[in-house]
Amino acid sequence: MAEPTLILRGIEIHKQALDGPAQEALVAVLREVVRQAPLFTPVTPRGKPMSVRMTSAGKYGWVTDRKGYRYEPRHPDGQPWPPIPDEVLTLWRDLVSAERLPDCCLVNVYREGARMGMHQDRDEADFGWPVLSVSLGDSALFRVGNTTRGGKTESVWLESGDVAVMGGAARLAYHGIDRIRPGSSGLLKGGGRINLTLRVVD
Ligand code: MD6
Ligand code: FE
């Protein structure tokens, strides 16, 4: 699993890093995470609700509201976030590091029509650590640009079981999800897509 299938603007993409049973197992443990830390609709600092629903596992969760983008040690309901499932940590150990584990597993849930605008992941203290992303369920059109806003972009479809590692010079590349393809996967009852992103925060 060490060699990426393809590299898009420095982002290493491991196609089908998770086979069908591994995807099913991950969905089962994520159901437990969502039971403990319910999905919520984040609001941007300007007051606009995002189209994805979100929760987290780990020492910190990523949140946004009128107060801004940040990491918090507790869910908006006041409870600590549940631990990051071992099945998820194993991917990080295999593809990133066994020495330093991630502090946050952000869970984004897309239903038909949900998208994510072009952004950088820059709320972490140390950009020396990559962000690892796991795609489950419906395929998503992932767009990658440059380390400054604007300019040419390139896109790739991320499918269920694909894992992407965004590190090195690509760590601060602008990226986003233009749209998902409804019905492209039977993994999630009711359809949709789950994206996990693992980050070192402190
Ligand atoms: C998504 N992914 O795939 C959104 N961020 O739904 C991200 O925003 C992302 O895939 C950092 C690194 C990899 C990613
Ligand atoms: Fe991101």
Coordinates of C-alpha atoms and ligand atoms in Angstrom, one line a residue:
M1 CA 0.0 0.0 0.0
A2 CA 3.1 2.3 0.1
E3 CA 3.1 3.3 -3.6
P4 CA 0.5 5.7 -4.7
T5 CA -1.6 4.9 -7.8
L6 CA -1.4 8.4 -9.1
I7 CA 0.0 11.8 -8.0
L8 CA -2.1 14.9 -8.8
R9 CA -0.2 18.1 -8.1
G10 CA 1.7 16.4 -5.3
I11 CA -1.3 14.7 -3.7
E12 CA -0.7 11.0 -3.5
I13 CA -3.8 9.0 -4.4
H14 CA -4.0 5.4 -3.4
K15 CA -6.9 4.0 -5.5
Q16 CA -8.9 1.2 -3.7
A17 CA -6.7 1.2 -0.7
L18 CA -9.7 -0.2 1.1
D19 CA -11.4 -3.3 -0.3
G20 CA -15.2 -3.8 0.0
P21 CA -15.1 -5.6 3.4
A22 CA -12.7 -3.0 4.8
Q23 CA -15.0 -0.2 3.6
E24 CA -18.0 -1.9 5.3
A25 CA -16.0 -2.3 8.5
L26 CA -15.1 1.4 8.5
V27 CA -18.7 2.4 8.0
A28 CA -19.7 0.3 11.0
V29 CA -17.2 1.9 13.3
L30 CA -18.1 5.4 12.0
R31 CA -21.8 4.7 12.8
E32 CA -20.6 4.3 16.4
V33 CA -18.7 7.6 16.2
V34 CA -21.8 9.4 14.9
R35 CA -23.9 7.9 17.6
Q36 CA -21.5 9.3 20.3
A37 CA -20.9 12.6 18.5
P38 CA -23.9 13.5 16.3
L39 CA -23.5 15.1 12.9
F40 CA -24.2 18.9 12.8
T41 CA -24.5 21.5 10.1
P42 CA -21.5 23.9 10.5
V43 CA -21.9 27.6 9.8
T44 CA -19.2 29.6 8.2
P45 CA -17.8 32.7 10.0
R46 CA -20.0 34.8 7.7
G47 CA -23.1 32.9 8.9
K48 CA -23.7 30.6 5.9
P49 CA -24.6 27.0 6.6
M50 CA -22.3 24.5 4.9
S51 CA -23.9 21.9 2.6
V52 CA -22.0 19.0 4.3
R53 CA -22.8 17.7 7.8
M54 CA -19.8 17.2 10.1
T55 CA -18.5 15.6 13.3
S56 CA -15.1 14.5 14.6
A57 CA -13.2 11.9 16.6
G58 CA -10.0 12.3 18.5
K59 CA -8.4 14.8 20.9
Y60 CA -9.8 17.7 18.8
G61 CA -12.6 18.3 16.4
W62 CA -12.6 20.9 13.7
V63 CA -15.6 23.3 14.0
T64 CA -16.8 26.5 12.4
D65 CA -19.4 29.0 13.5
R66 CA -19.7 32.8 13.8
K67 CA -16.6 32.7 16.0
G68 CA -14.5 31.3 13.2
Y69 CA -12.7 28.1 12.1
R70 CA -10.8 26.3 14.8
Y71 CA -10.2 23.0 16.7
E72 CA -12.1 22.3 19.8
P73 CA -11.6 19.6 22.5
R74 CA -15.4 19.1 22.7
H75 CA -18.4 18.6 20.4
P76 CA -20.8 21.6 20.3
D77 CA -23.0 19.5 22.7
G78 CA -20.3 19.8 25.4
Q79 CA -19.1 16.2 25.2
P80 CA -15.5 15.2 24.4
W81 CA -15.1 13.7 20.9
P82 CA -15.0 9.9 20.8
P83 CA -11.6 8.2 20.1
I84 CA -10.4 7.8 16.5
P85 CA -11.2 4.2 15.6
D86 CA -8.3 1.8 15.3
E87 CA -9.3 0.9 11.7
V88 CA -8.7 4.6 10.8
L89 CA -5.4 4.8 12.7
T90 CA -4.1 1.8 10.9
L91 CA -4.3 3.6 7.6
W92 CA -2.3 6.5 9.0
R93 CA 0.3 4.2 10.4
D94 CA 0.6 2.4 7.1
L95 CA 0.7 5.6 4.9
V96 CA 2.0 8.4 7.1
S97 CA 3.7 7.5 10.4
A98 CA 3.6 5.0 13.3
E99 CA 5.5 7.5 15.5
R100 CA 3.0 10.4 15.6
L101 CA -0.7 9.6 15.4
P102 CA -3.3 12.2 14.3
D103 CA -5.2 14.3 16.8
C104 CA -8.3 14.8 14.7
C105 CA -10.4 12.7 12.4
L106 CA -12.9 15.0 10.8
V107 CA -15.9 13.3 9.3
N108 CA -17.7 15.1 6.5
V109 CA -21.0 13.7 5.2
Y110 CA -22.3 14.7 1.7
R111 CA -25.8 14.1 0.5
E112 CA -26.9 14.8 -3.1
G113 CA -26.1 18.4 -3.9
A114 CA -23.5 18.9 -1.2
R115 CA -20.2 20.3 -2.1
M116 CA -17.1 21.9 -0.6
G117 CA -15.7 25.1 -1.8
M118 CA -12.0 25.6 -2.6
H119 CA -10.0 25.9 0.6
Q120 CA -6.7 25.3 2.3
D121 CA -6.4 23.2 5.4
R122 CA -4.4 25.6 7.5
D123 CA -5.8 25.6 11.1
E124 CA -3.1 23.1 12.2
A125 CA 0.1 24.2 14.0
D126 CA 2.6 22.1 11.9
F127 CA 2.2 21.8 8.2
G128 CA 5.1 19.3 8.2
W129 CA 2.5 16.6 8.8
P130 CA 0.3 15.6 5.9
V131 CA -3.5 15.3 5.9
L132 CA -4.8 11.9 5.0
S133 CA -8.2 11.6 3.4
V134 CA -10.5 8.6 3.0
S135 CA -13.4 8.4 0.6
L136 CA -16.4 6.2 1.2
G137 CA -19.7 5.9 -0.7
D138 CA -20.6 7.9 -3.8
S139 CA -17.8 9.2 -6.0
A140 CA -16.7 12.9 -5.6
L141 CA -15.1 15.3 -8.1
F142 CA -12.0 16.5 -6.3
R143 CA -10.5 19.7 -7.6
V144 CA -6.9 20.8 -6.8
G145 CA -5.4 24.2 -7.5
N146 CA -2.3 26.0 -6.3
T147 CA -0.9 27.2 -2.9
T148 CA -2.4 30.6 -3.7
R149 CA -6.0 31.2 -4.6
G150 CA -6.9 31.1 -8.3
G151 CA -5.0 29.8 -11.4
K152 CA -5.3 26.5 -13.2
T153 CA -6.8 23.5 -11.5
E154 CA -7.0 19.8 -12.1
S155 CA -9.7 17.4 -11.0
V156 CA -10.0 13.7 -10.3
W157 CA -12.9 11.5 -9.2
L158 CA -12.4 10.0 -5.8
E159 CA -14.2 6.7 -5.4
S160 CA -15.2 4.6 -2.4
G161 CA -12.1 3.1 -0.8
D162 CA -9.6 5.6 -2.2
V163 CA -7.1 7.3 0.1
A164 CA -5.3 10.5 -0.6
V165 CA -2.3 11.9 1.2
M166 CA -1.7 15.6 1.0
G167 CA 1.8 16.5 2.2
G168 CA 5.0 18.2 1.3
A169 CA 4.5 21.1 -1.1
A170 CA 0.9 20.0 -1.7
R171 CA 0.0 20.3 2.0
L172 CA -1.2 23.9 1.5
A173 CA -2.8 23.5 -2.0
Y174 CA -6.3 24.8 -2.5
H175 CA -8.7 22.0 -3.0
G176 CA -12.5 21.3 -2.9
I177 CA -15.3 19.0 -3.9
D178 CA -17.4 20.2 -6.9
R179 CA -20.1 17.6 -6.6
I180 CA -20.8 14.0 -5.8
R181 CA -22.2 11.4 -8.3
P182 CA -25.5 10.1 -6.7
G183 CA -26.0 6.4 -7.0
S184 CA -22.3 5.6 -7.9
S185 CA -21.8 3.4 -4.8
G186 CA -24.0 1.0 -2.9
L187 CA -21.9 1.2 0.3
L188 CA -24.1 3.7 2.2
K189 CA -27.8 2.9 2.6
G190 CA -29.6 5.9 1.3
G191 CA -26.6 7.0 -0.7
G192 CA -24.2 9.9 -0.2
R193 CA -20.5 10.1 0.7
I194 CA -18.4 10.1 3.8
N195 CA -15.0 11.8 3.7
L196 CA -12.5 11.4 6.6
T197 CA -9.6 13.7 7.0
L198 CA -6.9 12.9 9.6
R199 CA -4.7 15.7 10.9
V200 CA -2.0 16.4 13.4
V201 CA -3.2 19.5 15.2
D202 CA -0.8 20.5 18.0
Ligands
MD6_1 C1 -13.4 15.8 0.7 N1 -11.4 16.8 1.4 O1 -12.8 14.9 0.1 C2 -12.8 17.1 1.2 N2 -8.5 18.2 2.8 O2 -14.6 15.7 0.9 C3 -10.6 17.7 1.9 O3 -11.0 18.8 2.1 C4 -9.2 17.4 2.1 O4 -9.3 15.4 0.7 C5 -7.2 17.9 3.1 C6 -6.6 16.9 2.5 C7 -7.3 16.0 1.7 C8 -8.6 16.2 1.5
FE2 FE -9.5 20.1 3.0

